[in-house]
Amino acid sequence: MSCDIMAYRKVCDAQGGPLVGEVLHCSGGLDLDWDLDKEELQEPGPSMDRVQMQHVECQRSGCSDPGTDPDPELMDPIQPSVSVSPHGRFERLQEDPNYISHFTRAPGHKGQRRLHCFLLRYFLAGVGLFVLGLLIGWFAHTPTVKRPVPPSDSSDLLEELLRGITADKIDALQRSFSSLSDDSEEARARYLYRQWVGLGLTDVQLSNHTALLILPGSTPNTITDKSSRQCFLPNGTPCDQRGPNDLPKQQFSYAAYSAVGSLQGELVDVQYASVDDLRRARETLNLTNQIAVVKLGQAPLLYKLSLLSELGFGGALLYIDPCDVPPGRHIWHQAFRVTLNPGGNPANVGAGGSLTSLLVQPISAFLAKTLLSSSSTGQGASCTPLAMPPNAERKKITLTVGSQVSYKKIYNVVGYLKGKRNPDRYVLVGSRHDSNQGGGASAIMNQLIAALTEQTKRGWVPDRTTVFCSWGGSALGNIGSYEWGKDNSVVLQSSAVAYVSLNSPVRGTETLRATASPTLLQLTSDIQRRQLLSCIRGGNCPGPNVSSLQLPGDVSFFANQLAVPTLEFAFEQTRAEETETTSFLSEAQFSAESPETLDPLFKFHETIAKMTAEAILRLVNDPVLPFYPLDIALDVQNKLKDKSAVSPALLSSASSLRDHAAFFQSETMRPANDPKERDPSHVRMLNDVLRDLEKSFIIPHPPPGVYRNLLYSLPGKTPHFSIFRFSQEALLRCKVTSKAAKHISAYQEEFCHSTVNQSLSLILRAIRSAERLVCFGMDLFENYPNDTM
């Protein structure tokens, strides 16, 4: 067919060139299959829509080629019938210059357009893969913190924990603590606060309490012999021979919260101020306003002073007999400090901040020997106790005691290591920072915190919360611990499950001693036996030495007011067989040796730290608290061995408590320790019963200086309830005090004779209360659904 010529105008490129008319010649040898016939042009359909969509797609993606014009030889002839549409569609398309520009090139480069689209897609895909590869490579080579994996079992965790505790680390912590330029209590507390935060405790609190403190006066206290008119300082140095270095020493030698003033009286040797000692003195002497010379030991100081006050004494000189001191310790010329504060911030004080009517002054053994005209010499096995000769003339002296009242802030540092399953159950760990009496307690505490937080960083999460406490004001009556405990008593009553004490962990190197309430006797024995296997003395180690004796220090509030089970590990200078004679000597506060002097290699500190760490781990991690009610029942029976002094009802109740405790421990506690039968709610209820068991043994008004918790005993050859010991002395005590008084009422006499019965009644009530709690626990779990366990 003949070739028609179509004239059209070429649209210039984006540079804005003029439109140029151009004639395209169609070669007759080329056939073009036009897809759009007349019917398709007349009726819009999917074909044209497809062409428009392809056109728009290529236009957006830049597929059209703005290069050279199409070769005329490659152009197919366009039918004249297609050039005009009855609906004017093609004419309208021709009127759109953009459409003409792209559409006229598209037929000649259809394959080329597709090729460019494919190339662009592959290019973009390649770029995407390249970027993805870079990201993968980045994350693959970037150092990441692997998710910590906790140890597989408790034994592995314990070994990891103990490996993190070393003598060198404790030594470094102690040197850092002792090198503080400011040695005030506030500076020590703020240092510990920063240390604990840096070691990883998430919640650390620094609190303070304003307390009434009794400090030494501006001039030393003195004792003047009226016959020789010679004046002595408390350590025995004559007043006119004191040097410039004596003043600080003498200011340390005083009785905090003593009455102040001057008293003239005769000296009365009352030895240990027992009821027998006082009876003998009362039979031969007038004791009113006299000055007693009293040895420390065998009974609480506050109890002795209460007896002296009732008998009418006006003052007391306190000393330590060298025969009661462990061999190798020289105290002849050392005076000391005591506190008459039973605990907390004194609220009701007398003139000058006194808590007693007596003028009390500690003196050295050398001065006591001089005043008593004693011929005693030596120390140790060949020692002769200090005593006034029977026919010696009693000296008359003038005792002058001064002090100053001061209101100061006491600082406590408390940090929390939160538990996961039972975060509202607290295991408290307490030490002190108020003076050098702590024996490296702060260094051990910091080492324990560092070791435990390191395990949490490796993935371990404790079951219960550990509360680390560093107390202030301990030396003057455990003020910091009492005030914090009272402020938080409502929470602690239901949340505190145990108290681990670091009051003075290394006060010697002779004996490793463990003290615990009966609830924790088994755990304490197990830990001590385990640690003694690797004894620091190369195998020459004593056996376990565990007792439930009354503990000194900040543990007092938690054992007395809250009945929280307690334990403490400590190295002492006294041997185990010397406990009876050396008991309560710790009430005397000497200027303590530094931890570096007592333990240069810090091996004893390391041993205490490891034993304490194991106790903490067991208490915070064991699903069932490691408390053993049967040990309480056996301890009660052991203290009632003297059957002649107790009633059959009391013995029967003690036997019943033992039977129920044994059944409860075997049938209820043992299944709960099986992971297959363990149910969280069951275990929690069981632990609450175990936690509250010691609360049954709290009595309201014990003798001064004696624990309210009946489960703690006083030293003696045989175990006994402390309240029962003092109640047996009550009749004799009433006889002695009644002779001192001019008259005694019938009510007072009846009260004296009923004291023994009242004590027995309190013990019986405590035993029955504990038995009811054990039975409640058994009834609670008897019908517990087995399918949930």
CSV table of C-alpha atoms in Angstrom, one decimal, residues 113-131:
chain,number,residue,atom,x,y,z
A,113,ARG,CA,12.3,0.8,27.9
A,114,ARG,CA,11.7,-2.6,29.5
A,115,LEU,CA,15.4,-3.2,29.6
A,116,HIS,CA,16.0,0.1,31.4
A,117,CYS,CA,13.3,-0.7,33.9
A,118,PHE,CA,14.7,-4.1,34.6
A,119,LEU,CA,18.2,-2.6,34.9
A,120,LEU,CA,17.0,0.0,37.4
A,121,ARG,CA,15.1,-2.6,39.4
A,122,TYR,CA,18.2,-4.8,39.6
A,123,PHE,CA,20.3,-1.8,40.5
A,124,LEU,CA,18.0,-0.8,43.3
A,125,ALA,CA,17.8,-4.4,44.5
A,126,GLY,CA,21.6,-4.6,44.5
A,127,VAL,CA,21.9,-1.4,46.4
A,128,GLY,CA,19.4,-2.8,49.0
A,129,LEU,CA,21.3,-6.0,49.3
A,130,PHE,CA,24.6,-4.1,49.7
A,131,VAL,CA,23.1,-1.9,52.5
